[in-house]
Coordinates of C-alpha atoms in Angstrom, one line a residue:
M25 CA -78.6 -19.3 -232.7
K26 CA -82.2 -19.4 -231.9
F27 CA -83.7 -20.5 -228.3
V28 CA -86.8 -22.2 -227.5
P29 CA -88.5 -21.6 -224.4
R30 CA -88.5 -22.9 -221.1
F31 CA -91.5 -23.0 -218.8
D32 CA -92.4 -24.8 -215.2
I33 CA -95.4 -25.6 -214.1
R34 CA -96.8 -25.2 -210.5
L35 CA -99.9 -25.2 -208.4
V36 CA -100.5 -21.6 -206.5
R37 CA -102.9 -21.8 -203.4
D38 CA -105.1 -18.6 -204.2
G39 CA -106.8 -18.8 -200.8
R40 CA -108.6 -21.0 -199.0
V41 CA -112.6 -22.4 -198.1
A42 CA -113.6 -23.0 -194.4
A43 CA -114.4 -26.5 -194.0
L44 CA -114.9 -29.7 -191.3
E45 CA -111.0 -31.5 -191.5
P46 CA -110.7 -34.1 -193.3
V47 CA -113.3 -33.8 -195.2
V48 CA -114.9 -37.5 -196.7
I49 CA -117.2 -37.3 -199.6
R50 CA -119.6 -40.4 -198.7
H51 CA -122.6 -39.3 -200.2
P52 CA -123.2 -35.8 -202.7
S53 CA -124.4 -33.9 -199.7
D54 CA -121.7 -33.9 -198.4
T55 CA -120.1 -31.3 -201.0
L56 CA -122.7 -28.6 -199.9
P57 CA -120.7 -26.9 -197.4
I58 CA -118.0 -26.6 -199.5
L59 CA -119.5 -25.7 -202.5
E60 CA -122.0 -23.7 -200.9
A61 CA -119.3 -21.2 -200.0
E62 CA -117.8 -21.4 -203.1
L63 CA -120.6 -20.8 -205.7
S64 CA -124.4 -19.8 -203.8
E65 CA -125.5 -16.5 -204.8
L66 CA -123.2 -15.3 -207.9
A67 CA -125.0 -13.5 -210.6
Y68 CA -122.9 -15.7 -212.5
E69 CA -122.0 -19.3 -213.4
R70 CA -119.0 -20.8 -211.8
F71 CA -117.9 -24.4 -212.7
V72 CA -115.4 -25.5 -209.8
A73 CA -114.4 -29.2 -209.2
L74 CA -113.7 -30.6 -206.0
A75 CA -110.2 -32.5 -206.1
L76 CA -110.0 -36.0 -204.0
N77 CA -107.5 -38.6 -202.7
T78 CA -107.7 -42.0 -202.8
K79 CA -110.1 -42.3 -199.8
N80 CA -112.8 -38.9 -200.8
H81 CA -111.2 -37.4 -198.8
V82 CA -111.1 -33.0 -200.7
T83 CA -108.0 -32.0 -200.7
A84 CA -108.8 -28.7 -203.1
V85 CA -111.1 -26.6 -204.6
L86 CA -110.0 -26.3 -207.8
P87 CA -111.3 -23.2 -210.3
V88 CA -112.1 -24.1 -213.7
S89 CA -114.4 -21.9 -214.9
S90 CA -117.0 -18.5 -215.0
G91 CA -118.7 -17.5 -217.4
S92 CA -122.5 -15.4 -218.1
L93 CA -125.9 -15.2 -216.6
N94 CA -126.6 -18.9 -218.0
A95 CA -123.6 -20.3 -219.9
S96 CA -119.3 -21.0 -218.3
I97 CA -117.4 -22.2 -221.2
V98 CA -115.1 -25.0 -219.9
H99 CA -113.3 -27.0 -221.6
P100 CA -111.8 -30.6 -220.3
R101 CA -107.6 -29.3 -221.3
E102 CA -108.6 -27.4 -218.3
L103 CA -110.0 -29.5 -215.6
F104 CA -107.1 -31.5 -215.9
Q105 CA -104.7 -29.9 -216.7
R106 CA -105.5 -28.8 -212.6
A107 CA -106.7 -32.2 -211.6
I108 CA -103.1 -33.6 -213.0
L109 CA -101.4 -30.5 -210.4
A110 CA -103.1 -30.8 -208.0
N111 CA -102.1 -35.1 -207.9
C112 CA -106.1 -35.8 -207.6
A113 CA -107.3 -39.4 -207.8
S114 CA -111.0 -38.3 -209.4
L115 CA -113.3 -35.1 -209.0
I116 CA -116.2 -34.3 -208.2
L117 CA -117.9 -31.4 -210.8
A118 CA -120.2 -28.2 -209.7
H119 CA -122.0 -25.4 -210.4
N120 CA -124.6 -23.1 -209.8
H121 CA -127.7 -22.0 -212.2
P122 CA -128.0 -18.2 -211.0
S123 CA -131.6 -18.4 -212.1
G124 CA -131.4 -20.9 -208.0
D125 CA -132.9 -24.1 -210.2
P126 CA -130.6 -26.2 -210.3
T127 CA -132.0 -28.8 -213.2
P128 CA -129.4 -29.7 -215.5
S129 CA -129.7 -28.3 -219.1
P130 CA -129.1 -30.9 -222.0
E131 CA -125.6 -29.3 -221.8
D132 CA -124.6 -29.6 -219.0
I133 CA -125.2 -33.6 -220.0
A134 CA -123.0 -33.2 -222.5
L135 CA -120.8 -31.5 -220.9
T136 CA -120.7 -33.9 -218.2
R137 CA -120.5 -36.9 -220.3
K138 CA -117.3 -35.7 -222.2
L139 CA -116.1 -35.1 -219.2
I140 CA -116.1 -38.5 -217.7
D141 CA -114.8 -39.7 -221.1
S142 CA -111.8 -37.8 -220.7
G143 CA -111.4 -38.4 -217.5
L144 CA -111.0 -42.6 -218.0
L145 CA -108.7 -41.4 -220.7
L146 CA -107.1 -40.1 -218.3
D147 CA -107.4 -42.5 -215.6
I148 CA -109.1 -39.7 -213.1
P149 CA -112.5 -40.8 -212.4
V150 CA -115.7 -38.0 -212.9
L151 CA -117.3 -39.2 -209.3
D152 CA -120.7 -37.0 -209.8
H153 CA -121.5 -33.7 -211.4
I154 CA -123.6 -31.5 -208.6
V155 CA -124.8 -28.2 -210.2
L156 CA -126.4 -25.9 -206.9
G157 CA -129.5 -23.4 -207.2
Y158 CA -130.4 -21.8 -204.1
G159 CA -130.7 -24.0 -201.4
R160 CA -131.4 -27.0 -204.0
Y161 CA -129.3 -29.1 -205.4
V162 CA -129.2 -32.0 -208.1
S163 CA -126.4 -34.8 -208.0
F164 CA -126.0 -36.1 -211.9
K165 CA -125.3 -39.7 -209.7
E166 CA -128.4 -39.8 -208.0
R167 CA -130.3 -38.5 -211.2
G168 CA -128.9 -41.9 -212.5
L169 CA -126.9 -39.1 -215.2
I170 CA -123.4 -40.9 -214.7

């Protein structure tokens, strides 16, 4: 007799980020208290997503990838696996630029388009992508990139 592995999937709370409750996102700057706590002053790129419910309350911070000085590999599979497990209605993507310049790179723009398309397929819309630099941010939505 042969056996096939059986798997169970669980979402595990891996800490907390201090925030006033409930955190409601009405403007890109509303994300900054959470994102700065997660991403500021890192010497490497880190990519996270904010999981939102139907009323745009932040329900979770979803770490997706940590990279090097100037790159972080992100695949739709890892992002949306976390989003589905977190039972979110929509996402706001975010990452930092350790250089301090939050200007999106061509790779950032291409990745965002790929993740937006994936989200549409899964009915989990990507509402914005925030890039943080030292004390500054760029919102794809504000720049008309989304």
